[in-house]
mmCIF file of C-alpha atoms in Angstrom:
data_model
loop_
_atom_site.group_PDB
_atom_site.id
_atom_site.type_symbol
_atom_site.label_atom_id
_atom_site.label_comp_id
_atom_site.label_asym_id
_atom_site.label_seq_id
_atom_site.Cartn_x
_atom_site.Cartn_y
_atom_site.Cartn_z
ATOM 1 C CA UNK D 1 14.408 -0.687 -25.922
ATOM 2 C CA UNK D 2 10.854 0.170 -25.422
ATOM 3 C CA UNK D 3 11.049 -2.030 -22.114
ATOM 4 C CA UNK D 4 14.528 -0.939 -21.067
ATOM 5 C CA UNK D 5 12.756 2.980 -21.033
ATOM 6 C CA UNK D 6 9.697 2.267 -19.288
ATOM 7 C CA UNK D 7 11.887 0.911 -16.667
ATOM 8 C CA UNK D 8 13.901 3.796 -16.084
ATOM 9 C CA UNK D 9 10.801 5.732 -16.014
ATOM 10 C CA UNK D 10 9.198 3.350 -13.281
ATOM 11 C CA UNK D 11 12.587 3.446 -11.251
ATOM 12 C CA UNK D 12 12.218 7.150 -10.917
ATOM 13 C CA UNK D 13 8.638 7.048 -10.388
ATOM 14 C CA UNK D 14 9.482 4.690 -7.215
ATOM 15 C CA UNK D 15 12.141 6.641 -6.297
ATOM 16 C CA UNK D 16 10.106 9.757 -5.703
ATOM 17 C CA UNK D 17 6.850 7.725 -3.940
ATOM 18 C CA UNK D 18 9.328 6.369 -1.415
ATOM 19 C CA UNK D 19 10.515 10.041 -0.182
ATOM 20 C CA UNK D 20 6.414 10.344 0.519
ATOM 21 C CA UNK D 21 6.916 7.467 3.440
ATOM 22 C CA UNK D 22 9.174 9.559 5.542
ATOM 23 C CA UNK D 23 7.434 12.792 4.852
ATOM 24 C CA UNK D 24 3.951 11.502 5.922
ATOM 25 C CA UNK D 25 5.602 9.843 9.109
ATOM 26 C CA UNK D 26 4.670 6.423 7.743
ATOM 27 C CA UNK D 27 8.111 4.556 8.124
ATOM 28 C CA UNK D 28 11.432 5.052 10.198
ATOM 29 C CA UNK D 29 14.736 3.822 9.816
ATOM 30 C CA UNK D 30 14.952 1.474 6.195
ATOM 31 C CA UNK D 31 11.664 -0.599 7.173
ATOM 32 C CA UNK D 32 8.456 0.042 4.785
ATOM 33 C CA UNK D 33 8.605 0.109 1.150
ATOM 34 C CA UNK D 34 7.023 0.554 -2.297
ATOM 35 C CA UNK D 35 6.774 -1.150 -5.583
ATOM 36 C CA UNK D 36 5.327 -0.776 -9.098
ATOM 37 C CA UNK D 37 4.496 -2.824 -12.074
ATOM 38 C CA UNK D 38 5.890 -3.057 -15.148
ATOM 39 C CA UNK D 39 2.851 -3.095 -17.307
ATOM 40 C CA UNK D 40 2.658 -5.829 -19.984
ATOM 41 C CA UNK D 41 5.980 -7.441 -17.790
ATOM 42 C CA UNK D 42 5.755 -9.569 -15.128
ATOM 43 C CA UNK D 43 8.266 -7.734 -13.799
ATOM 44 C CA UNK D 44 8.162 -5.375 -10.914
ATOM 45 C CA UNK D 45 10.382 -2.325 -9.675
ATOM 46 C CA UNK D 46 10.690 -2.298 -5.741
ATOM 47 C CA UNK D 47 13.193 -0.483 -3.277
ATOM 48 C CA UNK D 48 16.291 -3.083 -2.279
ATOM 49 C CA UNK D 49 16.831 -4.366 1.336
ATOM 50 C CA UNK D 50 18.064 -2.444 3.552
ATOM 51 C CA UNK D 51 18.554 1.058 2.182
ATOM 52 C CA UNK D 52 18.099 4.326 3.983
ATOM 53 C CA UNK D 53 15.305 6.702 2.624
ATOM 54 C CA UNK D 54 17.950 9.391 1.979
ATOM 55 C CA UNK D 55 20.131 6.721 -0.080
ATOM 56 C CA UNK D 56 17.550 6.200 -2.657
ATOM 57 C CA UNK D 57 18.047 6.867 -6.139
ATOM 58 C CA UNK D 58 16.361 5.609 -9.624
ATOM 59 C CA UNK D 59 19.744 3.807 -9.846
ATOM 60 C CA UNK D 60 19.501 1.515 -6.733
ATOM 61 C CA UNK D 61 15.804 0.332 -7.494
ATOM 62 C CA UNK D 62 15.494 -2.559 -8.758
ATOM 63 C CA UNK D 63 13.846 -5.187 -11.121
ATOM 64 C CA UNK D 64 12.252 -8.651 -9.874
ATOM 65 C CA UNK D 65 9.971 -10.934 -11.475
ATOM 66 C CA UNK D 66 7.128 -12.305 -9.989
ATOM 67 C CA UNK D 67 8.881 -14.859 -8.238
ATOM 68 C CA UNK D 68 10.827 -12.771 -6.503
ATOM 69 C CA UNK D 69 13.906 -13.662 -8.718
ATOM 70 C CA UNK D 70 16.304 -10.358 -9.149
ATOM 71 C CA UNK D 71 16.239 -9.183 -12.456
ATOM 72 C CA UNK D 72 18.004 -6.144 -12.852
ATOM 73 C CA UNK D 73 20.132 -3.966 -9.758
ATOM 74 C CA UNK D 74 22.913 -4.558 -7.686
ATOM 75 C CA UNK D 75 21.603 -5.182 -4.501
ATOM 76 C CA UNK D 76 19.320 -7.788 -2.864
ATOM 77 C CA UNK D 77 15.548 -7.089 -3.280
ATOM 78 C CA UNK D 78 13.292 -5.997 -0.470
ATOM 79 C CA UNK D 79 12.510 -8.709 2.322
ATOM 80 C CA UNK D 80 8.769 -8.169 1.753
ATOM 81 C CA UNK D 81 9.134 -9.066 -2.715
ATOM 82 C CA UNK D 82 7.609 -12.076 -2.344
ATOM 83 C CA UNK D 83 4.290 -10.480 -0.812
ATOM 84 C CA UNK D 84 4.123 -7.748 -3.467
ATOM 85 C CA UNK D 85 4.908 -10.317 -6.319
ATOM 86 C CA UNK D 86 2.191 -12.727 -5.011
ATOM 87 C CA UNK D 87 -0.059 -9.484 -4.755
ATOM 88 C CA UNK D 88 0.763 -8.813 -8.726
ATOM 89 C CA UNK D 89 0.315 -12.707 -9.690
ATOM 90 C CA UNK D 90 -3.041 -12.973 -8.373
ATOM 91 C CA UNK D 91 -4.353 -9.367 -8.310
ATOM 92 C CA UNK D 92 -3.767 -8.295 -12.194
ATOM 93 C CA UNK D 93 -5.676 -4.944 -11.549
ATOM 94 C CA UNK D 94 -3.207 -4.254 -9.355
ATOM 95 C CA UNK D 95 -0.274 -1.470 -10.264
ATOM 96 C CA UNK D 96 1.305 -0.941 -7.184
ATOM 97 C CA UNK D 97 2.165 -2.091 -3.660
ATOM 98 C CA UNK D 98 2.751 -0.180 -0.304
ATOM 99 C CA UNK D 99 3.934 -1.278 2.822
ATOM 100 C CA UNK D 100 4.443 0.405 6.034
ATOM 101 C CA UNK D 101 4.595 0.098 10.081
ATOM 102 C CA UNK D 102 2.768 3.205 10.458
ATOM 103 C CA UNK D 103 2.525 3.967 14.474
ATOM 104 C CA UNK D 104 -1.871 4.109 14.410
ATOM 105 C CA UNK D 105 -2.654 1.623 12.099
ATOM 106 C CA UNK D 106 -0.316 -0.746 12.807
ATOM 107 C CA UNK D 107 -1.334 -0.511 16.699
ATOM 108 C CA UNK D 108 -4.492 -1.594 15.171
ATOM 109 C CA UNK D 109 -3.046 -4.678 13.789
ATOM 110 C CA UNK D 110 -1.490 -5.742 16.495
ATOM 111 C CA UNK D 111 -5.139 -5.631 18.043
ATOM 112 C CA UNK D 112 -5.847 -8.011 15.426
ATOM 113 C CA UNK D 113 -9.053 -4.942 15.012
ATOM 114 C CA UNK D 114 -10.494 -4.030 11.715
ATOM 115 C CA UNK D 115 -10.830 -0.008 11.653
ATOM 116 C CA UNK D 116 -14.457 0.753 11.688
ATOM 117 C CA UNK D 117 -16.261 2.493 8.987
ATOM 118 C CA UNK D 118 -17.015 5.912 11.418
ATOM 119 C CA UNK D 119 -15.538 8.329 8.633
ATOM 120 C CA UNK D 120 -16.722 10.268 6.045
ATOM 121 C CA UNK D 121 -13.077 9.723 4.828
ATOM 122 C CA UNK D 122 -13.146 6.055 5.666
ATOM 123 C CA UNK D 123 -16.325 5.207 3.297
ATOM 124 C CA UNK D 124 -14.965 7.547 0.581
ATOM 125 C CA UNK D 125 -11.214 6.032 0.137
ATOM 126 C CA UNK D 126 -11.686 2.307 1.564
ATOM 127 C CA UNK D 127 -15.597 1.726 0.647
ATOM 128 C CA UNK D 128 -16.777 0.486 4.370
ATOM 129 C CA UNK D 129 -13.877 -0.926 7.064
ATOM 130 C CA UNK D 130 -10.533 -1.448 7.030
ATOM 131 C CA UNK D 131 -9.965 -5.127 7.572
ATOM 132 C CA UNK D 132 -7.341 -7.191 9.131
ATOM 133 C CA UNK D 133 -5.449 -10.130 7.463
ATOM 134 C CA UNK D 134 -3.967 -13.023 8.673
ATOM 135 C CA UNK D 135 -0.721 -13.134 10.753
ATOM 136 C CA UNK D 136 1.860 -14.512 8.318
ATOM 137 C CA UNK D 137 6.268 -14.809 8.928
ATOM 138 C CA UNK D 138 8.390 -12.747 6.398
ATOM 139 C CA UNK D 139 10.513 -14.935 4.286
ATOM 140 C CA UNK D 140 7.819 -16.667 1.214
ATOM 141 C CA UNK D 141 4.497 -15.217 0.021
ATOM 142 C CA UNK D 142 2.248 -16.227 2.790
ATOM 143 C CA UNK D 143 1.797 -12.526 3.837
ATOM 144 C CA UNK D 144 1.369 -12.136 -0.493
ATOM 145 C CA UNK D 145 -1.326 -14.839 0.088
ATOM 146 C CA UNK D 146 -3.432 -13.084 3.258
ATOM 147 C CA UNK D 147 -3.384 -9.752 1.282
ATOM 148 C CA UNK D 148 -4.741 -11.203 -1.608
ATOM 149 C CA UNK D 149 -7.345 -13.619 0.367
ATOM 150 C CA UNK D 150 -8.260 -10.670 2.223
ATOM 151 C CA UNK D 151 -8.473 -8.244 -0.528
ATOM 152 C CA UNK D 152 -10.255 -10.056 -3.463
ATOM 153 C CA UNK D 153 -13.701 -8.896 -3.862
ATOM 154 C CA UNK D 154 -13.673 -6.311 -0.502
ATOM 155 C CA UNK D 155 -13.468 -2.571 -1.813
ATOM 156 C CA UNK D 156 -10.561 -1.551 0.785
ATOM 157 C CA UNK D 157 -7.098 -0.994 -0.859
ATOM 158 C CA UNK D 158 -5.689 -1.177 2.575
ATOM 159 C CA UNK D 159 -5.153 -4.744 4.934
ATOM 160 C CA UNK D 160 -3.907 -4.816 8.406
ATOM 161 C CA UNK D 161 -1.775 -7.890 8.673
ATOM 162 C CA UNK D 162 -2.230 -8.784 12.001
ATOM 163 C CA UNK D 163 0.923 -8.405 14.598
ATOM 164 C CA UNK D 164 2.783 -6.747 11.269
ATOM 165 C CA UNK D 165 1.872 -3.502 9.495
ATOM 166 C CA UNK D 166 0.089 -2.114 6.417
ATOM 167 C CA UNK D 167 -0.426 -3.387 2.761
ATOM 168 C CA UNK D 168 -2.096 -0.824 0.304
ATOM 169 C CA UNK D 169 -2.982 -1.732 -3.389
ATOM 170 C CA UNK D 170 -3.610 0.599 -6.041
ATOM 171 C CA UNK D 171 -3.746 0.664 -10.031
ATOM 172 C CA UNK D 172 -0.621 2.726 -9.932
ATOM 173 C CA UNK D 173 2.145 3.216 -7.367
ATOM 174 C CA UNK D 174 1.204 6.785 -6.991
ATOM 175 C CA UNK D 175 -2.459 5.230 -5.436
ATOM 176 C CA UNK D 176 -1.142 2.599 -3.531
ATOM 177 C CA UNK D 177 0.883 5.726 -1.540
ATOM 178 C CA UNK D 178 -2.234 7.666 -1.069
ATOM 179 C CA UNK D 179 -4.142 4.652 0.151
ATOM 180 C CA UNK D 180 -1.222 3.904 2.952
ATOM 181 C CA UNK D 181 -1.410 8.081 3.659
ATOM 182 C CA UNK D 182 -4.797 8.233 4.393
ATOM 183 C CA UNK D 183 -5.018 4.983 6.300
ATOM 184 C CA UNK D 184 -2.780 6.293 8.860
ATOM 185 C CA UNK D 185 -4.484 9.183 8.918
ATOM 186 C CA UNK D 186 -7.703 7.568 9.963
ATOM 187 C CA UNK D 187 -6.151 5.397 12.525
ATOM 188 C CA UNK D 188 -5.372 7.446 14.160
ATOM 189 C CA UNK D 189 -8.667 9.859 14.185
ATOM 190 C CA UNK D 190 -10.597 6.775 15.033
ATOM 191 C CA UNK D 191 -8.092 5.849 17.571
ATOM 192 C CA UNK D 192 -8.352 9.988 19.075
ATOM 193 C CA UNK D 193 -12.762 9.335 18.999
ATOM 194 C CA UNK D 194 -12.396 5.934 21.084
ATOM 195 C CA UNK D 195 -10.684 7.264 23.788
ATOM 196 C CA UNK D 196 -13.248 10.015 23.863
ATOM 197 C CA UNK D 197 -16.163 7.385 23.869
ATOM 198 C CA UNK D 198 -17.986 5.176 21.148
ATOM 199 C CA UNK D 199 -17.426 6.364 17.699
ATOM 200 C CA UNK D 200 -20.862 6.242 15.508
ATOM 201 C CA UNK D 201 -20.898 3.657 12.711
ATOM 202 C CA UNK D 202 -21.843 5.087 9.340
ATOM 203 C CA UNK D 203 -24.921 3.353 7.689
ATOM 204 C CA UNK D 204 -24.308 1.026 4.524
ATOM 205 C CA UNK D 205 -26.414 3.125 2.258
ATOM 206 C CA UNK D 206 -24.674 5.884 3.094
ATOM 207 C CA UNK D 207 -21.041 4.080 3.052
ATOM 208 C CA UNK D 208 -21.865 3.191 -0.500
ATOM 209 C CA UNK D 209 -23.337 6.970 -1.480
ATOM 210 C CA UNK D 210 -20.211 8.322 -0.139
ATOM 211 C CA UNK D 211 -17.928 5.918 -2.003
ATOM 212 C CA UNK D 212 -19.337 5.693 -5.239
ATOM 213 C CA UNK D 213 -19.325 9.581 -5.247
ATOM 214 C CA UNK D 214 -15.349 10.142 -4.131
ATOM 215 C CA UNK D 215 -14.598 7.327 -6.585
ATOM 216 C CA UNK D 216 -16.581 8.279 -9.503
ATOM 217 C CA UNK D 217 -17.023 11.744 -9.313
ATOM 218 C CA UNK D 218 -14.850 13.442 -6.921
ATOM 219 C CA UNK D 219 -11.767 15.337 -8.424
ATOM 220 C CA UNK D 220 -11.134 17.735 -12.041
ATOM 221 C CA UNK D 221 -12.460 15.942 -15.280
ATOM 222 C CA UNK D 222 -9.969 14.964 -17.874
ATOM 223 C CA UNK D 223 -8.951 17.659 -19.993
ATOM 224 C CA UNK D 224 -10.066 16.444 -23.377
#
């Protein structure tokens, strides 16, 4: 019972973060697409294949475990499951997945070009660059594998996989969102500077100033 609740509450929780895709211009058509753990579970609640944005409901999530297998829901699972699953194997910090095709950033991957570190924004949310991942075909978890090589040990909670589209990471759903939100945002700036001339790189002192403040201190203290 305990389990059956949290689920409904994570269905609805994904619900709502995938009407923040469309609103932030991040996703068109049924493509892009976010999931969330099941904490203690290794289970996962993702959007199924194929649905509009304005067709999704708690009721139409649904349940996987982390091989992908369907769980609980009527329809077939996302294309991209086995990536986020892999992603939640590995990467147990993890607590939810994005996924978009975002216009900027995903320009960038198909550059196979890391976003530089130029950003006041960049060092606070991502911790230094934006890198690129491996190119990878949809189907198994290779893309699940790039993310994670990519990832593991580099502060960003963004990956461009190259020739593909955007992977965020967060330790909730909710994160994962903002991380895929502000990564389009600064493609795009970045993209704007360049065609005005070089954009000036950020020193690594100040990169890790900048983060550890926005991570640590930035934001209302807990109301104890």
């Amino acid at each position: 019972m305990i389990v059956t609740s949290r689920i409904k509450e994570i269905r609805r929780q994904v619900a709502r973060l995938h009407a923040e895709l469309p609103r932030n211009e991040l996703v068109v058509w049924t493509a892009g697409n976010v999931s969330a753990r099941v904490p203690g579970e290794d289970l996962l609640v993702i959007k199924p294949s194929g649905v509009r944005y304005d067709e999704i409901t708690p009721e139409n999530m649904v349940v996987t475990d982390f091989d992908g297998t369907l769980v609980e829901g009527d329809l077939s699972p996302s294309s991209d499951t086995a990536a986020h699953a892999y992603v939640y194997r590995h990467m147990p910090t993890v607590g939810g997945v994005v996924h978009t095709h975002s216009t900027y950033a995903t320009a960038w991957s198909a550059r196979g070009e890391a976003i530089p570190c130029v950003l006041t924004m960049i060092a606070d949310e991502f911790g230094g660059e934006i890198p690129v991942g491996p190119f990878a075909l949809i189907g198994d978890d290779s893309i699940g594998r790039g993310i994670v090589e990519t990832l593991r040990g580099h502060r960003s909670p963004a990956v461009l996989m190259r020739n593909h589209g955007v992977f965020t990471i967060g330790r909730d759903a909710g994160a994962a969102v903002k991380a895929a939100v502000m990564c389009e945002d600064v493609a795009r700036t970045v993209h704007i500077s360049r065609q005005i001339g070089e954009p000036l790189p950020i020193g690594q002192a100040d990169i890790d100033s900048l983060y550890a403040r926005y991570q640590n201190v930035y934001g209302q203290e807990p109301v104890t």
